[in-house]
Tab-separated table of C-alpha atoms in Angstrom:
chain	number	residue	atom	x	y	z
P	1	MET	CA	18.152	10.315	7.847
P	2	ARG	CA	20.525	12.915	6.398
P	3	ILE	CA	23.527	11.964	4.274
P	4	ALA	CA	26.058	14.248	2.576
P	5	THR	CA	27.985	13.080	-0.476
P	6	VAL	CA	31.038	15.086	-1.466
P	7	GLY	CA	33.476	15.368	-4.368
P	8	ASP	CA	33.588	14.256	-7.984
P	9	ASN	CA	30.861	14.502	-10.561
P	10	CYS	CA	31.089	13.964	-14.310
P	11	MET	CA	29.005	13.708	-17.431
P	12	ASP	CA	29.125	10.137	-18.740
P	13	VAL	CA	29.255	10.560	-22.519
P	14	TYR	CA	28.416	7.411	-24.509
P	15	GLN	CA	30.631	7.532	-27.591
P	16	THR	CA	28.416	5.505	-29.917
P	17	SER	CA	25.197	7.431	-29.279
P	18	GLY	CA	26.701	10.773	-28.196
P	19	LYS	CA	24.206	10.872	-25.318
P	20	ALA	CA	25.408	12.312	-21.998
P	21	TYR	CA	24.180	11.345	-18.543
P	22	PRO	CA	25.070	12.995	-15.205
P	23	GLY	CA	27.134	10.772	-12.929
P	24	GLY	CA	30.110	10.413	-10.625
P	25	ASN	CA	30.126	8.259	-7.499
P	26	PRO	CA	29.006	10.862	-4.902
P	27	VAL	CA	26.322	12.249	-7.227
P	28	ASN	CA	24.960	8.786	-7.990
P	29	VAL	CA	24.983	7.759	-4.330
P	30	ALA	CA	23.059	10.930	-3.375
P	31	VAL	CA	20.412	10.305	-6.059
P	32	TYR	CA	19.921	6.646	-5.138
P	33	LEU	CA	19.704	7.480	-1.422
P	34	THR	CA	16.973	10.023	-2.162
P	35	GLU	CA	15.075	7.361	-4.132
P	36	LEU	CA	15.355	5.059	-1.105
P	37	GLY	CA	13.804	7.744	1.112
P	38	ALA	CA	16.802	9.494	2.693
P	39	ASP	CA	17.490	13.234	2.713
P	40	SER	CA	20.710	13.623	0.748
P	41	SER	CA	22.904	16.596	-0.108
P	42	TYR	CA	25.611	16.786	-2.758
P	43	ILE	CA	28.606	19.110	-2.369
P	44	GLY	CA	30.891	19.561	-5.382
P	45	TRP	CA	31.925	21.800	-8.281
P	46	VAL	CA	30.604	21.989	-11.836
P	47	GLY	CA	31.920	24.069	-14.730
P	48	SER	CA	30.408	27.165	-16.309
P	49	ASP	CA	29.457	25.195	-19.451
P	50	SER	CA	26.199	23.611	-20.627
P	51	TYR	CA	27.112	20.292	-18.966
P	52	GLY	CA	27.374	22.133	-15.630
P	53	GLU	CA	23.874	23.552	-16.067
P	54	LEU	CA	22.520	20.135	-17.012
P	55	MET	CA	24.217	18.523	-14.007
P	56	GLN	CA	22.718	21.041	-11.559
P	57	LYS	CA	19.255	20.820	-13.088
P	58	ASP	CA	19.136	17.019	-13.218
P	59	ILE	CA	20.494	16.434	-9.687
P	60	SER	CA	18.037	18.966	-8.268
P	61	LYS	CA	15.174	17.345	-10.179
P	62	LYS	CA	15.920	14.104	-8.324
P	63	GLY	CA	15.288	15.809	-4.976
P	64	VAL	CA	18.926	16.084	-3.851
P	65	ASP	CA	19.891	19.227	-1.897
P	66	ILE	CA	22.344	21.133	-4.143
P	67	SER	CA	22.487	24.317	-2.054
P	68	HIS	CA	26.253	23.768	-1.708
P	69	LEU	CA	26.971	22.754	-5.304
P	70	SER	CA	29.205	25.492	-6.758
P	71	LYS	CA	29.752	26.654	-10.328
P	72	LYS	CA	33.356	27.496	-11.262
P	73	ASP	CA	34.797	29.008	-14.457
P	74	GLY	CA	35.869	26.172	-16.715
P	75	LYS	CA	34.717	22.751	-17.863
P	76	THR	CA	32.533	20.213	-16.092
P	77	ALA	CA	34.242	16.825	-15.752
P	78	VAL	CA	33.573	14.317	-18.555
P	79	THR	CA	34.067	10.543	-18.762
P	80	TYR	CA	33.827	8.850	-22.153
P	81	VAL	CA	32.018	5.513	-22.009
P	82	GLU	CA	31.635	2.562	-24.353
P	83	LEU	CA	29.194	-0.315	-23.931
P	84	VAL	CA	30.678	-3.755	-24.555
P	85	ASN	CA	27.993	-6.472	-24.269
P	86	ASN	CA	25.951	-4.077	-22.080
P	87	ASP	CA	28.900	-3.660	-19.701
P	88	ARG	CA	30.163	-0.123	-19.374
P	89	CYS	CA	33.849	0.443	-20.161
P	90	PHE	CA	35.379	3.754	-19.168
P	91	GLY	CA	37.624	5.606	-21.587
P	92	GLU	CA	39.232	9.023	-21.324
P	93	TYR	CA	38.452	11.174	-18.255
P	94	ASP	CA	38.735	14.976	-18.235
P	95	GLU	CA	38.498	16.163	-14.627
P	96	GLY	CA	37.736	19.785	-15.504
P	97	VAL	CA	37.173	22.170	-12.586
P	98	MET	CA	37.012	19.312	-10.057
P	99	ALA	CA	40.816	18.963	-10.287
P	100	ASP	CA	41.160	21.840	-7.791
P	101	PHE	CA	38.264	20.906	-5.482
P	102	THR	CA	38.412	22.052	-1.851
P	103	LEU	CA	35.856	22.567	0.934
P	104	THR	CA	35.206	25.894	2.664
P	105	PRO	CA	34.624	26.233	6.437
P	106	ALA	CA	30.932	26.949	5.682
P	107	GLU	CA	30.655	23.747	3.632
P	108	LEU	CA	32.332	21.736	6.386
P	109	ASP	CA	29.814	23.146	8.879
P	110	PHE	CA	26.980	22.206	6.512
P	111	ILE	CA	28.308	18.639	6.161
P	112	GLN	CA	28.376	18.344	9.955
P	113	LYS	CA	24.581	18.694	10.009
P	114	HIS	CA	24.322	15.222	8.411
P	115	GLN	CA	24.603	11.771	10.002
P	116	LEU	CA	26.995	10.303	7.471
P	117	VAL	CA	29.344	11.643	4.793
P	118	HIS	CA	30.338	9.681	1.689
P	119	ALA	CA	33.060	10.307	-0.904
P	120	GLY	CA	35.206	8.356	-3.366
P	121	VAL	CA	38.770	7.849	-4.460
P	122	TRP	CA	38.627	10.452	-7.289
P	123	GLY	CA	36.988	13.220	-5.261
P	124	HIS	CA	39.884	15.000	-3.482
P	125	VAL	CA	37.983	14.694	-0.179
P	126	GLU	CA	40.270	12.285	1.715
P	127	ARG	CA	42.151	15.142	3.424
P	128	TYR	CA	38.967	16.015	5.373
P	129	TYR	CA	38.170	12.541	6.727
P	130	SER	CA	40.049	12.932	10.012
P	131	LEU	CA	38.032	16.113	10.592
P	132	PHE	CA	34.752	14.352	9.735
P	133	LYS	CA	35.492	11.709	12.370
P	134	LYS	CA	36.582	14.334	14.887
P	135	ARG	CA	33.218	16.046	14.396
P	136	GLY	CA	31.355	12.805	15.109
P	137	LEU	CA	30.148	11.941	11.614
P	138	GLN	CA	29.767	8.414	10.336
P	139	THR	CA	31.803	7.950	7.159
P	140	SER	CA	31.886	5.792	4.055
P	141	PHE	CA	34.343	5.803	1.166
P	142	ASP	CA	34.446	4.132	-2.238
P	143	PHE	CA	37.956	3.025	-3.178
P	144	SER	CA	36.561	1.584	-6.448
P	145	ASN	CA	38.951	-0.967	-7.985
P	146	GLN	CA	42.033	0.898	-6.722
P	147	LEU	CA	43.146	-1.852	-4.348
P	148	ASP	CA	46.805	-0.752	-4.555
P	149	HIS	CA	46.076	2.940	-3.900
P	150	ILE	CA	48.079	4.591	-1.112
P	151	LEU	CA	44.789	5.642	0.528
P	152	VAL	CA	43.985	1.970	1.233
P	153	LYS	CA	46.737	2.059	3.862
P	154	THR	CA	46.150	5.541	5.300
P	155	LEU	CA	42.398	6.277	5.168
P	156	PRO	CA	40.500	3.323	6.718
P	157	GLN	CA	41.222	4.538	10.258
P	158	TYR	CA	38.744	7.352	9.492
P	159	VAL	CA	36.230	5.285	7.465
P	160	ASP	CA	33.368	3.285	8.978
P	161	TYR	CA	32.351	1.611	5.708
P	162	SER	CA	35.106	1.000	3.143
P	163	PHE	CA	33.891	-0.145	-0.293
P	164	PHE	CA	35.950	-1.853	-2.991
P	165	SER	CA	35.285	-3.293	-6.437
P	166	TYR	CA	36.694	-6.723	-7.310
P	167	THR	CA	35.726	-9.757	-9.403
P	168	GLN	CA	35.188	-12.862	-7.253
P	169	ASP	CA	35.179	-14.318	-3.754
P	170	ASP	CA	38.694	-15.715	-3.337
P	171	SER	CA	41.427	-15.936	-0.711
P	172	PHE	CA	43.028	-12.690	-1.940
P	173	ILE	CA	39.960	-10.476	-1.426
P	174	ARG	CA	39.132	-12.090	1.920
P	175	GLN	CA	42.610	-11.353	3.253
P	176	PHE	CA	42.468	-7.878	1.708
P	177	LEU	CA	39.186	-7.039	3.482
P	178	LYS	CA	40.661	-8.335	6.751
P	179	ASP	CA	43.727	-6.113	6.325
P	180	VAL	CA	41.603	-3.019	5.655
P	181	LYS	CA	39.459	-3.836	8.678
P	182	ASN	CA	42.655	-4.074	10.742
P	183	ASN	CA	43.626	-0.633	9.424
P	184	GLY	CA	40.605	0.784	11.239
P	185	SER	CA	37.394	0.431	9.199
P	186	ARG	CA	34.298	-0.786	11.011
P	187	ILE	CA	33.122	-2.901	8.058
P	188	THR	CA	34.856	-3.612	4.746
P	189	ILE	CA	32.818	-4.462	1.661
P	190	ALA	CA	33.689	-5.685	-1.835
P	191	THR	CA	31.265	-5.718	-4.753
P	192	LEU	CA	32.092	-8.635	-7.055
P	193	GLY	CA	30.131	-7.861	-10.230
P	194	GLU	CA	28.056	-10.850	-11.308
P	195	ASN	CA	29.449	-12.776	-8.307
P	196	GLY	CA	27.577	-10.629	-5.776
P	197	SER	CA	29.222	-9.032	-2.764
P	198	LEU	CA	31.242	-9.804	0.338
P	199	ALA	CA	31.574	-7.992	3.684
P	200	TYR	CA	33.777	-8.441	6.745
P	201	ASP	CA	33.133	-6.990	10.219
P	202	GLY	CA	36.099	-8.345	12.159
P	203	GLU	CA	34.233	-11.431	13.318
P	204	GLN	CA	32.857	-13.042	10.189
P	205	PHE	CA	32.356	-12.762	6.433
P	206	TYR	CA	28.933	-12.161	4.908
P	207	LYS	CA	28.207	-13.158	1.324
P	208	CYS	CA	25.367	-12.051	-0.948
P	209	GLY	CA	24.444	-12.990	-4.515
P	210	VAL	CA	22.949	-10.795	-7.223
P	211	VAL	CA	19.284	-10.282	-8.094
P	212	ALA	CA	18.654	-11.828	-11.534
P	213	VAL	CA	17.398	-9.203	-14.018
P	214	ASP	CA	17.900	-8.377	-17.707
P	215	VAL	CA	21.028	-6.207	-17.880
P	216	VAL	CA	20.788	-3.117	-20.094
P	217	ASP	CA	23.757	-1.065	-18.777
P	218	THR	CA	25.893	-1.722	-15.673
P	219	MET	CA	26.642	1.995	-15.185
P	220	GLY	CA	25.990	2.955	-11.553
P	221	ALA	CA	25.561	-0.603	-10.272
P	222	GLY	CA	28.296	-0.289	-7.644
P	223	ASP	CA	27.136	3.171	-6.573
P	224	SER	CA	23.548	2.012	-6.123
P	225	PHE	CA	24.787	-0.979	-4.115
P	226	ILE	CA	26.670	1.431	-1.815
P	227	SER	CA	23.495	3.498	-1.376
P	228	GLY	CA	21.451	0.473	-0.386
P	229	PHE	CA	24.084	-0.715	2.082
P	230	ILE	CA	24.508	2.730	3.716
P	231	TYR	CA	20.742	3.208	3.911
P	232	GLY	CA	20.389	-0.160	5.626
P	233	LYS	CA	23.113	0.630	8.142
P	234	LEU	CA	21.563	3.971	9.098
P	235	LYS	CA	18.247	2.143	9.508
P	236	GLY	CA	19.970	-0.205	11.969
P	237	LEU	CA	19.760	-3.317	9.784
P	238	PRO	CA	22.253	-6.178	10.281
P	239	THR	CA	25.104	-6.435	7.764
P	240	ALA	CA	23.617	-9.393	5.858
P	241	LYS	CA	20.382	-7.437	5.285
P	242	CYS	CA	22.396	-4.386	4.158
P	243	LEU	CA	24.088	-6.525	1.497
P	244	ASP	CA	20.653	-7.726	0.355
P	245	LEU	CA	19.391	-4.151	0.114
P	246	GLY	CA	22.508	-3.174	-1.837
P	247	ALA	CA	21.916	-6.005	-4.312
P	248	GLU	CA	18.244	-5.075	-4.750
P	249	THR	CA	19.109	-1.400	-5.363
P	250	ALA	CA	21.796	-2.322	-7.902
P	251	ALA	CA	19.395	-4.629	-9.757
P	252	LYS	CA	17.067	-1.702	-10.490
P	253	THR	CA	19.921	0.450	-11.844
P	254	ILE	CA	21.251	-2.016	-14.414
P	255	GLN	CA	17.890	-2.257	-16.179
P	256	TYR	CA	18.216	1.142	-17.911
P	257	PHE	CA	20.829	3.311	-19.674
P	258	GLY	CA	23.013	5.660	-17.655
P	259	ALA	CA	23.500	5.742	-13.905
P	260	TRP	CA	20.012	7.202	-13.305
């Protein structure tokens, strides 16, 4: 099983402690997939600063293929984080070198050697999704909590698994997932924080709760859920089982500081 994750990375800097942890949706998803047993590659840009060096070293240490992670002159992206009752709250975000991210023909050829490609709403990768589908790749995309984003209307036709972040199972999110499915996605999924998750495949809704654990830091919970779900799908598991695997993977992540 080979999965490529593409786009944004950032150092999550906790303002109270000053500690910095590597993160960013595609990076986190690649790391969690490797822990689940998949072969994952991360394609992105880091800066020429100490954070860039740390990012490269730590991702590589986790067993992710970083042969197509590039260093560019400038700053690595940084997100400032505060913990409020063990729930991570994002502050200022400095995109650094990732603001100008593009893919080369060689990188696109490398991505094509994988079964599935994953990216997120902040990664500047959406322009390549029609090409990914044309080349026969399975695709997933994390829209995060950006339910009003223009990409919600335009991108799902090229996305097999569309992920969203919301708060509860209600009539709004059910209709929303139906609409995104009708825009072309194979399956639409919403993580609902402490209220579990919900998926829609065009025929029925699937609901899953959370695994009860002591929460230390919710950083990376959604990304680890995505990893579990994708891994399950590539293993051929039914959607309900993929939600279960997503919940189990997320439960491990929230028991320690930082995404991983």
